[in-house]
PDB file of C-alpha atoms in Angstrom:
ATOM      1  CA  UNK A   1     -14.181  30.756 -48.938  1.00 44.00           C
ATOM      2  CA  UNK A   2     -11.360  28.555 -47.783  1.00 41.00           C
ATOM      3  CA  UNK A   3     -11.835  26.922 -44.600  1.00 44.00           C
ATOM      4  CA  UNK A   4      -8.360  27.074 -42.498  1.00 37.00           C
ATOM      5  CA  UNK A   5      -6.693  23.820 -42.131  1.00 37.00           C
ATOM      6  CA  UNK A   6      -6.843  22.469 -38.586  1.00 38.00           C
ATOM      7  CA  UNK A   7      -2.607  21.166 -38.242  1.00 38.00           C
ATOM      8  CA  UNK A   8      -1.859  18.982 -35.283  1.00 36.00           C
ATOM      9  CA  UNK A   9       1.815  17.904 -33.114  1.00 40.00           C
ATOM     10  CA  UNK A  10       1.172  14.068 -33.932  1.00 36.00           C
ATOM     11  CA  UNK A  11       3.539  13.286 -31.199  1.00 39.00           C
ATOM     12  CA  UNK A  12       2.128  15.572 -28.525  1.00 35.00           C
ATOM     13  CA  UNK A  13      -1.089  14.750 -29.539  1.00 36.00           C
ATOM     14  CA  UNK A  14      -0.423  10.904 -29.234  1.00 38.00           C
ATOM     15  CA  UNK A  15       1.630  11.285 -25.983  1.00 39.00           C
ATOM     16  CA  UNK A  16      -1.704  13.693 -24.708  1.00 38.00           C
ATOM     17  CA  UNK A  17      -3.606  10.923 -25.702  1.00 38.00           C
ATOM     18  CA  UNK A  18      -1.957   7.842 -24.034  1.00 39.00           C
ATOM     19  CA  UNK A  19      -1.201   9.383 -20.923  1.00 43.00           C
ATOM     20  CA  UNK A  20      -4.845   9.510 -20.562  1.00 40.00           C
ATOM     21  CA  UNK A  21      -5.010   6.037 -19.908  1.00 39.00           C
ATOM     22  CA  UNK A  22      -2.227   5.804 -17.570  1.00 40.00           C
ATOM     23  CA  UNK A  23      -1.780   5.563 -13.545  1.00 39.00           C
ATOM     24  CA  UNK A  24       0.809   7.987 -13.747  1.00 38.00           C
ATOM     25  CA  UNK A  25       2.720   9.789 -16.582  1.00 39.00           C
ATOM     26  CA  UNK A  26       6.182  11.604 -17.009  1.00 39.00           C
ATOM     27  CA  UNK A  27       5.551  14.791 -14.758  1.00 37.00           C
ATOM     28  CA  UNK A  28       7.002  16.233 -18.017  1.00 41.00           C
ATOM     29  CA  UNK A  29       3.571  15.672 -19.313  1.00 56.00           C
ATOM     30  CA  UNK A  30       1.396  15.716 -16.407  1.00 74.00           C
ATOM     31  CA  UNK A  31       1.735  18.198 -13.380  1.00 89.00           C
ATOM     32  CA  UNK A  32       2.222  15.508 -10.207  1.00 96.00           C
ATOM     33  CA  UNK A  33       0.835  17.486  -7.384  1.00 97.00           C
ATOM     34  CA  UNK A  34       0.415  16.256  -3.743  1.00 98.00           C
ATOM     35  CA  UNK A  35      -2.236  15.403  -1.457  1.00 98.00           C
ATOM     36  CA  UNK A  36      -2.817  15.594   2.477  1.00 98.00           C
ATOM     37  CA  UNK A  37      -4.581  12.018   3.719  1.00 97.00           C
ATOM     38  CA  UNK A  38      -6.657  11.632   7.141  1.00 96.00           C
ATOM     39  CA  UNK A  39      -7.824   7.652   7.761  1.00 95.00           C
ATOM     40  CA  UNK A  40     -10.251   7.698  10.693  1.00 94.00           C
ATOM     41  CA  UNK A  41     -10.649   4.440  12.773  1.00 93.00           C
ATOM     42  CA  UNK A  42      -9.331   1.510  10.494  1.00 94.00           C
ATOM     43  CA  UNK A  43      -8.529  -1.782  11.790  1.00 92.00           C
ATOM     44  CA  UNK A  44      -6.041  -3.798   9.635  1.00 93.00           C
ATOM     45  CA  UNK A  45      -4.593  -7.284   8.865  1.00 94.00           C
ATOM     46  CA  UNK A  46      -0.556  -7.504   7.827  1.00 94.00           C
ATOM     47  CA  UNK A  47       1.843 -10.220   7.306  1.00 94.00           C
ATOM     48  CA  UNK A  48       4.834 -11.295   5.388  1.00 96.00           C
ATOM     49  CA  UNK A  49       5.658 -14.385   3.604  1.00 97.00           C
ATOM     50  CA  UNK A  50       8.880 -15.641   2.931  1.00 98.00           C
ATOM     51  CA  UNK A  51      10.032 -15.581  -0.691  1.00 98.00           C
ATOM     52  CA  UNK A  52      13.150 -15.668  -3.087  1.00 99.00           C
ATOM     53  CA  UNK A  53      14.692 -12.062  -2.921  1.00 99.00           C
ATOM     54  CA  UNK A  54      15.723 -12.782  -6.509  1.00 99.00           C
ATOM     55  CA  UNK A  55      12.008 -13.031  -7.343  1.00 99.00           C
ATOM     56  CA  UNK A  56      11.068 -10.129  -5.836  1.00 99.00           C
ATOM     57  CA  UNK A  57      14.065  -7.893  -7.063  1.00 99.00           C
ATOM     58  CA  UNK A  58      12.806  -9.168 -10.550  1.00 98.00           C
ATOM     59  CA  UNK A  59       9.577  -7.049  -9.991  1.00 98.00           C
ATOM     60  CA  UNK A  60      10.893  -3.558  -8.826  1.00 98.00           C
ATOM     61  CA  UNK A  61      12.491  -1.092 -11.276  1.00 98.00           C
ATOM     62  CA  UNK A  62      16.181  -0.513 -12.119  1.00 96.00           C
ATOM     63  CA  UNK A  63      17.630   1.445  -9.287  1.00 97.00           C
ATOM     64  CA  UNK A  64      15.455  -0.031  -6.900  1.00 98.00           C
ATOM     65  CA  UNK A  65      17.309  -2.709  -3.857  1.00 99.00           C
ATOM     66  CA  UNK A  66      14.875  -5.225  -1.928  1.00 99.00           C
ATOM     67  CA  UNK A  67      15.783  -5.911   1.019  1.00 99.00           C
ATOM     68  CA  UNK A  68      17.106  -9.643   2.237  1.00 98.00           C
ATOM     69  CA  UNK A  69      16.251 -11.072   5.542  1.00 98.00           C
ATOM     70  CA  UNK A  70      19.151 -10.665   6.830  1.00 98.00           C
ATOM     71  CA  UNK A  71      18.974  -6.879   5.885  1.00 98.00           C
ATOM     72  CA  UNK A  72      15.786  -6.855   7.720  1.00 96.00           C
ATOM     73  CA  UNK A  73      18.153  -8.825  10.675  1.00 96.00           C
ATOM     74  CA  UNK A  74      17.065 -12.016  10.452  1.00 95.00           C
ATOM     75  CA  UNK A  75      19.955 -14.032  10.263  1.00 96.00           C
ATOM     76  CA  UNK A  76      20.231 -17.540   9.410  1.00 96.00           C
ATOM     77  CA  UNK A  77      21.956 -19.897   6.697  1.00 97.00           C
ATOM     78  CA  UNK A  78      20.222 -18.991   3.640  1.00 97.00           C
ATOM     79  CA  UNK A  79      18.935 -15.488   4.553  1.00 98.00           C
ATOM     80  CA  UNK A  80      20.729 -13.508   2.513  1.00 98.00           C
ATOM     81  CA  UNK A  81      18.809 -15.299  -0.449  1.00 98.00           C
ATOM     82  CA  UNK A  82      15.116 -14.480   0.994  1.00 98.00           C
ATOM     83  CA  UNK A  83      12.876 -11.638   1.097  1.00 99.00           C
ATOM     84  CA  UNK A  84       9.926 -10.775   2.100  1.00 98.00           C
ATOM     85  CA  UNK A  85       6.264 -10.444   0.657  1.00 99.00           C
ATOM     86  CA  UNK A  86       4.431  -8.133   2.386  1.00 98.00           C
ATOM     87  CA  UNK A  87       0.349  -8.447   2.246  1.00 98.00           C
ATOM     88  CA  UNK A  88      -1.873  -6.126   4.531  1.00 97.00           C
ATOM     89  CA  UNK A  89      -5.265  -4.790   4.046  1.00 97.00           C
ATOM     90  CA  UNK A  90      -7.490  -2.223   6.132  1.00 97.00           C
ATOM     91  CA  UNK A  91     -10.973  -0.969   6.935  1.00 97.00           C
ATOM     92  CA  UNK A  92     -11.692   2.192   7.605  1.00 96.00           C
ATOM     93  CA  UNK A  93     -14.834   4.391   9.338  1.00 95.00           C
ATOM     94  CA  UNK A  94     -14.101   7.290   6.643  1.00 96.00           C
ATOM     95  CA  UNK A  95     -10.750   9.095   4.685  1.00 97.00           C
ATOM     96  CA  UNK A  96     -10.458  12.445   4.308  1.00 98.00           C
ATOM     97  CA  UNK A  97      -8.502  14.169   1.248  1.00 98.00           C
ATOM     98  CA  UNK A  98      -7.118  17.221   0.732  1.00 98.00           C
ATOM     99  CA  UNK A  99      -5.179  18.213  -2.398  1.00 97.00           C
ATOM    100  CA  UNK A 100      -2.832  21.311  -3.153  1.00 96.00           C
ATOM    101  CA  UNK A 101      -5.910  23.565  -3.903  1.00 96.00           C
ATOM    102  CA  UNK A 102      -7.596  22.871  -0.701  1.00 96.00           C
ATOM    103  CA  UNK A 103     -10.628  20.837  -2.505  1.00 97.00           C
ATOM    104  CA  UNK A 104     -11.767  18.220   0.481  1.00 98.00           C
ATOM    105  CA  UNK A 105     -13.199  15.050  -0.375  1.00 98.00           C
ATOM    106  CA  UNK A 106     -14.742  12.633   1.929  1.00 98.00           C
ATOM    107  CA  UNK A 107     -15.935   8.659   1.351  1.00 98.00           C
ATOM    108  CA  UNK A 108     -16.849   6.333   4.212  1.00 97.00           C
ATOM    109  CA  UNK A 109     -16.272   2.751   5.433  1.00 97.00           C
ATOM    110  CA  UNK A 110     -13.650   2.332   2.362  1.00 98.00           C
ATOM    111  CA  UNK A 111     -11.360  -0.451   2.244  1.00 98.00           C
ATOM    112  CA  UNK A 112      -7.549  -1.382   1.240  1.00 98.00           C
ATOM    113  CA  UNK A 113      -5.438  -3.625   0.006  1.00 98.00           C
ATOM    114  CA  UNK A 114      -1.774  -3.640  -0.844  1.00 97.00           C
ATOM    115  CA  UNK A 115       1.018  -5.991  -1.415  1.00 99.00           C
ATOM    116  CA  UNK A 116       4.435  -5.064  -1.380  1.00 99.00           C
ATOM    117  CA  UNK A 117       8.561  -5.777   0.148  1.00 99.00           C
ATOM    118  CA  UNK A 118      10.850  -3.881   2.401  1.00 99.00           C
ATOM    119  CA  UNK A 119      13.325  -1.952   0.254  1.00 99.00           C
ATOM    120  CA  UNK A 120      16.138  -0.002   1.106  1.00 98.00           C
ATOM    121  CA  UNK A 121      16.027   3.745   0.480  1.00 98.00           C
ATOM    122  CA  UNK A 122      19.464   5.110   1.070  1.00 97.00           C
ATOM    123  CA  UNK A 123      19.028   6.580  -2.747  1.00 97.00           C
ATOM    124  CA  UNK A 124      15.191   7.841  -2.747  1.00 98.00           C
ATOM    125  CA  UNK A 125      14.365  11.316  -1.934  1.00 97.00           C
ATOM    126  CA  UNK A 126      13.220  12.515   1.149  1.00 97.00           C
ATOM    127  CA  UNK A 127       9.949  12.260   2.761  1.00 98.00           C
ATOM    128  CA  UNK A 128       7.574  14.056   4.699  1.00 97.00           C
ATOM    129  CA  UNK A 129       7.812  11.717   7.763  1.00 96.00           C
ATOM    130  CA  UNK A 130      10.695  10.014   8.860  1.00 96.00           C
ATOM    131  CA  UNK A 131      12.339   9.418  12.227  1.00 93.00           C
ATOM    132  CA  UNK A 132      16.169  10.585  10.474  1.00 94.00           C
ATOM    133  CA  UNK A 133      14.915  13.818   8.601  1.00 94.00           C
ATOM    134  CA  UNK A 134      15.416  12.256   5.314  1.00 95.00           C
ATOM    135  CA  UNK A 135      13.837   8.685   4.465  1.00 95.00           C
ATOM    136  CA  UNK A 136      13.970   6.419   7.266  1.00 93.00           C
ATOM    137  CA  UNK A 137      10.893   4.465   8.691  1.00 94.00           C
ATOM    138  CA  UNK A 138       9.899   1.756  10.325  1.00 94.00           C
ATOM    139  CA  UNK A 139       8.601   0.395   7.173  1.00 95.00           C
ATOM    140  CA  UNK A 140       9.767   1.112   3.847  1.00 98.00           C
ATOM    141  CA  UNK A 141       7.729  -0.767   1.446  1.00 99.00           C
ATOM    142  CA  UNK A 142       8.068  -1.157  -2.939  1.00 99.00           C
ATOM    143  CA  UNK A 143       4.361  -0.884  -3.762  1.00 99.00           C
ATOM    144  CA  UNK A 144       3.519  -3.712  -5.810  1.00 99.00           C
ATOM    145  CA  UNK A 145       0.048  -3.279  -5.808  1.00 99.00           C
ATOM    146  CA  UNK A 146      -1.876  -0.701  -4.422  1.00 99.00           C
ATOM    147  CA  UNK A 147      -5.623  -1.494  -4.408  1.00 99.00           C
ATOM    148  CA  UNK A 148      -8.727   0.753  -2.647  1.00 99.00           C
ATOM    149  CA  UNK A 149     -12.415   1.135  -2.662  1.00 98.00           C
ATOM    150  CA  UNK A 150     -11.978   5.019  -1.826  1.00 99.00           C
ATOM    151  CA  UNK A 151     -12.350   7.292  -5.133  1.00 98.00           C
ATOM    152  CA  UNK A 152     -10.996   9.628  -3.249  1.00 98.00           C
ATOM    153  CA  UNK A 153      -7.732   8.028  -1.937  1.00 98.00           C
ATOM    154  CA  UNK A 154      -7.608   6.725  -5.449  1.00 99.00           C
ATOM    155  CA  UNK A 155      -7.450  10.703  -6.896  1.00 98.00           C
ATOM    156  CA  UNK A 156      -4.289  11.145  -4.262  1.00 98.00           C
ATOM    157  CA  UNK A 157      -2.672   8.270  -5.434  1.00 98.00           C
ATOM    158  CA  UNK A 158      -2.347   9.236  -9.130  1.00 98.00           C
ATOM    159  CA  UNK A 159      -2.557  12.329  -8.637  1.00 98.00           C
ATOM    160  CA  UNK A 160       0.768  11.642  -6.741  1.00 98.00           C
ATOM    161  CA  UNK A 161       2.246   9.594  -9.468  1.00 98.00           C
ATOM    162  CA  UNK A 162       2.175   6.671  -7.491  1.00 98.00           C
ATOM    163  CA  UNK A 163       2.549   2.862  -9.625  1.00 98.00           C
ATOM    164  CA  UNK A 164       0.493   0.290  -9.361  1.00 98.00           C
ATOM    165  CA  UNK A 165      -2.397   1.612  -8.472  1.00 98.00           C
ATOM    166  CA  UNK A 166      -6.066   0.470  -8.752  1.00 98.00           C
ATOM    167  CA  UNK A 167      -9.554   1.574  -7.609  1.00 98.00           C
ATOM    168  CA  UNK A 168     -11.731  -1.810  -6.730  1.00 98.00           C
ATOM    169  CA  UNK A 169     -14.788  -1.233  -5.051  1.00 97.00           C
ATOM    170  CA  UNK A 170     -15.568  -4.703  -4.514  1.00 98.00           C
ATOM    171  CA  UNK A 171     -12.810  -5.000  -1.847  1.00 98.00           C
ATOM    172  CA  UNK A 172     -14.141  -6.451   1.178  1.00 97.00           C
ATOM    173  CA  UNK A 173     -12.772  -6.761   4.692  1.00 97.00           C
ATOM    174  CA  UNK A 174     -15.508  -7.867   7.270  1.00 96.00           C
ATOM    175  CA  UNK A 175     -14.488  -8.864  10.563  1.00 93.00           C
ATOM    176  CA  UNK A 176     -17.425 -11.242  12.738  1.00 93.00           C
ATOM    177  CA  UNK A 177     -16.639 -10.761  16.532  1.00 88.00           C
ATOM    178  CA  UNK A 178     -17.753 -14.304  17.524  1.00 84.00           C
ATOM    179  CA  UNK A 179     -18.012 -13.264  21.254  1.00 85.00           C
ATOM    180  CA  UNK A 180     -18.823  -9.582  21.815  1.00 82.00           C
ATOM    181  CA  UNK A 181     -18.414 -10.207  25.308  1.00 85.00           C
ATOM    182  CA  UNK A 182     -14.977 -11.110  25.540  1.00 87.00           C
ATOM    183  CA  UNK A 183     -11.736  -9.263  23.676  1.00 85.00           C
ATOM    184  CA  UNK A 184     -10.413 -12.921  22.428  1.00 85.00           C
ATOM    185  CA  UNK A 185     -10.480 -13.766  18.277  1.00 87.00           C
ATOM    186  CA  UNK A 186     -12.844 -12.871  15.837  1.00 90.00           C
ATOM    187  CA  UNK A 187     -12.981 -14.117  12.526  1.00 93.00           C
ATOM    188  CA  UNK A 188     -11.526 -12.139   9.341  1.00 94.00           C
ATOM    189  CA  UNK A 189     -12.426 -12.802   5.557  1.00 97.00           C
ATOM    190  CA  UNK A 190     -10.852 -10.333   3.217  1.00 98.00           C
ATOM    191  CA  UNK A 191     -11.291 -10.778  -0.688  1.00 98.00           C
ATOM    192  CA  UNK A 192      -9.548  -8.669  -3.334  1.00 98.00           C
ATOM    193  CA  UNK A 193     -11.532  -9.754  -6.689  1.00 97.00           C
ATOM    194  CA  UNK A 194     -10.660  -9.053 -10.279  1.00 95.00           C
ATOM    195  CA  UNK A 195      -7.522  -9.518 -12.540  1.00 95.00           C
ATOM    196  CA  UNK A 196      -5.020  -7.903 -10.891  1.00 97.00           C
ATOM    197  CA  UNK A 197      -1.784  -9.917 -10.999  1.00 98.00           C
ATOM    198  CA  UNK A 198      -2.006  -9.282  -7.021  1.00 98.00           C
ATOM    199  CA  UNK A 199      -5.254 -10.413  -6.396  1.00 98.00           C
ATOM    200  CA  UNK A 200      -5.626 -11.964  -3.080  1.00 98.00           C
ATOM    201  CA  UNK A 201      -8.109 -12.722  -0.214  1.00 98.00           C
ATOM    202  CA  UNK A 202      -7.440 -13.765   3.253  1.00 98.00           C
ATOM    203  CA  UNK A 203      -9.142 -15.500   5.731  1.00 96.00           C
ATOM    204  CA  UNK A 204      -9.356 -17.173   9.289  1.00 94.00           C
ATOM    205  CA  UNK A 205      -9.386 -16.638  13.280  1.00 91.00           C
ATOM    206  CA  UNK A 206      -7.660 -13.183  14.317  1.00 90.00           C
ATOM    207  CA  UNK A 207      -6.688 -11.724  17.427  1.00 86.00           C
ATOM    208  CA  UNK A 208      -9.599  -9.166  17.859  1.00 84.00           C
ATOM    209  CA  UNK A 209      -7.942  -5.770  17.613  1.00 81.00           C
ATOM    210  CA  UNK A 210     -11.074  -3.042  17.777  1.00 81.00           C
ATOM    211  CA  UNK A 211     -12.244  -0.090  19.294  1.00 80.00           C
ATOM    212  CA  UNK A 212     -13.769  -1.755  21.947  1.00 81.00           C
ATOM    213  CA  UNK A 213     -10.599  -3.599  22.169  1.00 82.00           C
ATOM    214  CA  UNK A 214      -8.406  -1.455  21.957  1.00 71.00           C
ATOM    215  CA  UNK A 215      -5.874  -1.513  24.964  1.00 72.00           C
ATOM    216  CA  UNK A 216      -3.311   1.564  23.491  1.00 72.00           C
ATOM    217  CA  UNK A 217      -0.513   1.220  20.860  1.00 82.00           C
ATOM    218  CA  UNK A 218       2.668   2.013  19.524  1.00 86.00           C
ATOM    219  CA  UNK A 219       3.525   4.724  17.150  1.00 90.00           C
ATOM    220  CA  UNK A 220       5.537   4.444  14.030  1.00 92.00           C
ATOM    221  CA  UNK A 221       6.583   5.253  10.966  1.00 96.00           C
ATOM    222  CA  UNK A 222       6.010   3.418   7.225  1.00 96.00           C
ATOM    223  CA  UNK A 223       6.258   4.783   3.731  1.00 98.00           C
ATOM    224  CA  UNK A 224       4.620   3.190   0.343  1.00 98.00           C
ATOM    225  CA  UNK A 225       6.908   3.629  -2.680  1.00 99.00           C
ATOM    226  CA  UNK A 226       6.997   3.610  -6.072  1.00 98.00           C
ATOM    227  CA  UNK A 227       9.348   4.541  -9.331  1.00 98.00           C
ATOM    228  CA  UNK A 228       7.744   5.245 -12.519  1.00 97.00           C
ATOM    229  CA  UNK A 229       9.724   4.421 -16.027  1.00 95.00           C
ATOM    230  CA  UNK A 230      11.091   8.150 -15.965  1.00 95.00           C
ATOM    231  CA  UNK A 231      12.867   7.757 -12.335  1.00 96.00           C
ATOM    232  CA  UNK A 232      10.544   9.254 -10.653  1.00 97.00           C
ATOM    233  CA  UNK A 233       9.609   8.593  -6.808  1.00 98.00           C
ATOM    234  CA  UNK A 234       5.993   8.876  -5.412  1.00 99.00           C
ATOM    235  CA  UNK A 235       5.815   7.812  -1.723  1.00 98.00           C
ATOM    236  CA  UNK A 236       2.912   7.388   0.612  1.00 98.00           C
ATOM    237  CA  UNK A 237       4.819   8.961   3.572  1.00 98.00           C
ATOM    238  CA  UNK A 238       2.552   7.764   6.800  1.00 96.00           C
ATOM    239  CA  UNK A 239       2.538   8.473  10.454  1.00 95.00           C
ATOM    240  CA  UNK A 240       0.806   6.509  12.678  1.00 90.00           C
ATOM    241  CA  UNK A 241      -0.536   6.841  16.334  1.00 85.00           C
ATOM    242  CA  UNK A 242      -1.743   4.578  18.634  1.00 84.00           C
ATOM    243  CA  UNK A 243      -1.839   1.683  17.060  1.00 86.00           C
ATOM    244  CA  UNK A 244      -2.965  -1.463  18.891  1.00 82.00           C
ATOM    245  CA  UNK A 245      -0.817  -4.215  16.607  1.00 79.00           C
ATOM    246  CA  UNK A 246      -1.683  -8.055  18.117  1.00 81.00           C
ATOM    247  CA  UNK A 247      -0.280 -11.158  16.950  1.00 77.00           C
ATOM    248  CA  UNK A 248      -2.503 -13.158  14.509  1.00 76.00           C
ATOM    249  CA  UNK A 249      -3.194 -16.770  15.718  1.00 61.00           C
ATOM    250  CA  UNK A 250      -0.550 -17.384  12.928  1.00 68.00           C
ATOM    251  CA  UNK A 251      -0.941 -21.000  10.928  1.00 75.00           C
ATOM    252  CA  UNK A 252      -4.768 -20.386  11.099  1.00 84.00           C
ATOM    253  CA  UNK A 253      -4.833 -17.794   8.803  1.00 93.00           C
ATOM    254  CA  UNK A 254      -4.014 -18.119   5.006  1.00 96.00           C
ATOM    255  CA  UNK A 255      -3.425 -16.101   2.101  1.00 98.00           C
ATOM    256  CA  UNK A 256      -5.144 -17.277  -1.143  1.00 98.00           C
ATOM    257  CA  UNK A 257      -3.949 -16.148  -4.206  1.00 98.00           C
ATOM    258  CA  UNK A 258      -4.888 -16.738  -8.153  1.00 97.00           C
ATOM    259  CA  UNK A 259      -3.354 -19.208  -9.976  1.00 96.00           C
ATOM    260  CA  UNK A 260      -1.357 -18.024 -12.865  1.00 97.00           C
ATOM    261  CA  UNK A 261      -0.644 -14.878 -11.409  1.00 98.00           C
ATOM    262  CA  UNK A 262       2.290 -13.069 -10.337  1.00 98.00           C
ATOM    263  CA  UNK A 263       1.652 -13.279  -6.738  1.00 99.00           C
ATOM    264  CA  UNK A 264       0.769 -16.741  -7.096  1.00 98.00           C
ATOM    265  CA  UNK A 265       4.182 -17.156  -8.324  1.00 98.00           C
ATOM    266  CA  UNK A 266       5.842 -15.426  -6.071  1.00 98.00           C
ATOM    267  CA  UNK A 267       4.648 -17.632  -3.316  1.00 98.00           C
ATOM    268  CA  UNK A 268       4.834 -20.652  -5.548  1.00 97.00           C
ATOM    269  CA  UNK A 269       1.162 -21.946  -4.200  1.00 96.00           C
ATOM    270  CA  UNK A 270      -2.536 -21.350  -4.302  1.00 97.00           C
ATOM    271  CA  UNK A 271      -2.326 -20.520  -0.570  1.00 97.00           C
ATOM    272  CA  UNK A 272       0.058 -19.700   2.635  1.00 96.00           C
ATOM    273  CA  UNK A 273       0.038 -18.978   5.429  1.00 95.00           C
ATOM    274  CA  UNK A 274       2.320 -15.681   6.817  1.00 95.00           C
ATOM    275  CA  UNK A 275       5.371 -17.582   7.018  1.00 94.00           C
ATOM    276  CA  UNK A 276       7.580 -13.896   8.007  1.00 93.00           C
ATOM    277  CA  UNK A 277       5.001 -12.034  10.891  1.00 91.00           C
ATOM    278  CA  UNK A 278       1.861 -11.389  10.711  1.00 91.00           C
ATOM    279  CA  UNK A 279      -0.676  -9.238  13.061  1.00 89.00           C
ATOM    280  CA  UNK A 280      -4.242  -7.957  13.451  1.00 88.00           C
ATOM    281  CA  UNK A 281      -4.338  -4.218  14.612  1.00 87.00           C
ATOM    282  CA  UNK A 282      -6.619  -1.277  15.270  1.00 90.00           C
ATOM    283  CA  UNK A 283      -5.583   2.689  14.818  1.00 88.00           C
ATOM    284  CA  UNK A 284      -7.892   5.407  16.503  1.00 86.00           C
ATOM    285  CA  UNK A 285      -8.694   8.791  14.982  1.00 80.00           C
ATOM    286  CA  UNK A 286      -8.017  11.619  15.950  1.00 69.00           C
ATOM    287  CA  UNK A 287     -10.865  13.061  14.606  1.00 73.00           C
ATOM    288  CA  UNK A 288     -10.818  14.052  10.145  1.00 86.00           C
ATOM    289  CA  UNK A 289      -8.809  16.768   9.077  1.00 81.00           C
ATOM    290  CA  UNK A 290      -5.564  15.643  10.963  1.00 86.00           C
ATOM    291  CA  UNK A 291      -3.139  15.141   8.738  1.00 92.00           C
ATOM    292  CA  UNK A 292      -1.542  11.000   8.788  1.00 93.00           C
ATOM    293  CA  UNK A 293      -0.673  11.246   5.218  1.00 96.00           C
ATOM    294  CA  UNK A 294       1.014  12.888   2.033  1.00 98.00           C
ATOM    295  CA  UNK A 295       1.003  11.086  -1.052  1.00 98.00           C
ATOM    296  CA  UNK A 296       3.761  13.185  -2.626  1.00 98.00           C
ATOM    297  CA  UNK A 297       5.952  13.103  -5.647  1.00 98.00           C
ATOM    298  CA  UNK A 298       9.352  13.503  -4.799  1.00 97.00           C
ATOM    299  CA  UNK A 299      11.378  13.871  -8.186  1.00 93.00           C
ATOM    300  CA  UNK A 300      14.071  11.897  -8.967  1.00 95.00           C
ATOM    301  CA  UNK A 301      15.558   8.481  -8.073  1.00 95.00           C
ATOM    302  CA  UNK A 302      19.179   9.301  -7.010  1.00 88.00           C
TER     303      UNK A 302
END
């Protein structure tokens, strides 16, 4: 007896294969489905260092238009030619994530850490929150890198399509509260280990922004983008409440990077401090399984 030959699609088979081993994959070959995100009590550390806007345009895709400072309205001789790096990293109690078939999954005290610049959007899809019905934010951000210590936030995330992506769980974000007394400064050391070409940690005296702290906020908007080499758009579409945002005690706290690296480059030293903004804040929860987030695929860049 003849056993029946086995035949195989060599193409579809490699393509199967590869996309395997990929953050995201043409939604030609994978389904991109979207997920429902709930952050309870996170306090967070965000700045912006000035950089060349030609630098940064050089690390977004085709299509894709970072914003100058003077876009951003900060207007001075020279400002068309700068951007902005932005750096930011949070700590959270617990996240909460729901996908498309209603499977909930739930990790605790889970950091973040995420570098990225303020794009403009006029042709990107729209998003589940915006303050225009379409797009528009407070923040739109180009996700450079998107790091997290939450497997779960990290199944959204792809799961999304979103670029960039990586699950660390060595990401640390302690804050030491050298008075507990008094709501003054506290000290922050954040490290983001490994090889990523966005590695980073971050260190020094903070405006405390806590629970106990916490004197009421603002509430805003801010979606995380990315394009993916088949045009298309994932966004982290965010709403906030409450968010206690304080001013950092500035010069005092610096941004290490790696040598040799991409960020490193971008800033053109070992170390900086937020030379743009920076700030220490606190958001409340509302309690898990209220929706702040939906990492969504959005089809095509216009």
């Amino acid at each position: 007896m003849t056993a029946k030959k086995t035949t195989f699609n060599m193409p579809l088979t490699l393509a199967a294969t590869l996309c395997l081993g990929l953050t995201a994959c043409n939604s030609t070959s994978i389904a991109l489905t979207d997920s429902d995100v709930d952050f309870s009590n996170c306090r967070e550390i965000a700045g912006g260092i000035v950089v060349s806007k030609a630098d940064l345009q050089a690390q977004v895709p085709a299509g894709v238009t970072v914003n100058s400072l003077t876009d951003m309205g900060f207007v001075f001789e020279g400002s068309d030619d700068r951007g902005m790096l932005i750096v930011r990293s949070l700590a959270c109690e617990a996240i909460q994530v729901t996908d498309t078939n209603g499977n909930i999954r739930t990790d605790e005290n889970v950091a973040f850490a995420h570098v990225g610049t303020p794009i403009n959007v006029a042709n990107f899809p729209a998003t589940t929150y915006s303050n225009d019905s379409v797009n528009g934010a407070d923040f739109n951000i180009y996700a450079l890198s998107y790091q997290t210590s939450s497997t779960a936030y990290f199944g959204a995330m792809k799961r999304a399509g979103l670029q960039n992506i990586a699950l660390n769980e060595a990401i640390v974000n302690n804050l030491e509260d050298t008075d507990p007394n008094v709501c003054n400064t506290a000290n922050l050391m954040v490290n983001v280990p490994g090889n990523s070409e966005y590695a980073f940690g971050i260190s020094g005296e903070v405006v405390e922004a806590t629970a106990d702290c916490h004197v009421g906020g603002t509430d805003f908007i801010a979606n995380w983008w990315s394009v993916d080499g088949s045009n298309q758009v994932t966004a982290l579409s965010n709403t906030v409440m409450d968010q206690t945002f304080t001013d950092t005690a500035g010069p005092n706290v610096i941004v290490v990077t790696n040598e040799g690296t991409t960020m490193n480059a971008l800033i053109g030293a070992n170390s900086s401090a937020f030379t743009g903004f920076s700030g220490s804040g606190y958001i409340p929860s509302e309690g898990l399984g209220n929706t702040d987030m939906v990492a969504e695929a959005l089809g095509e860049l216009d």
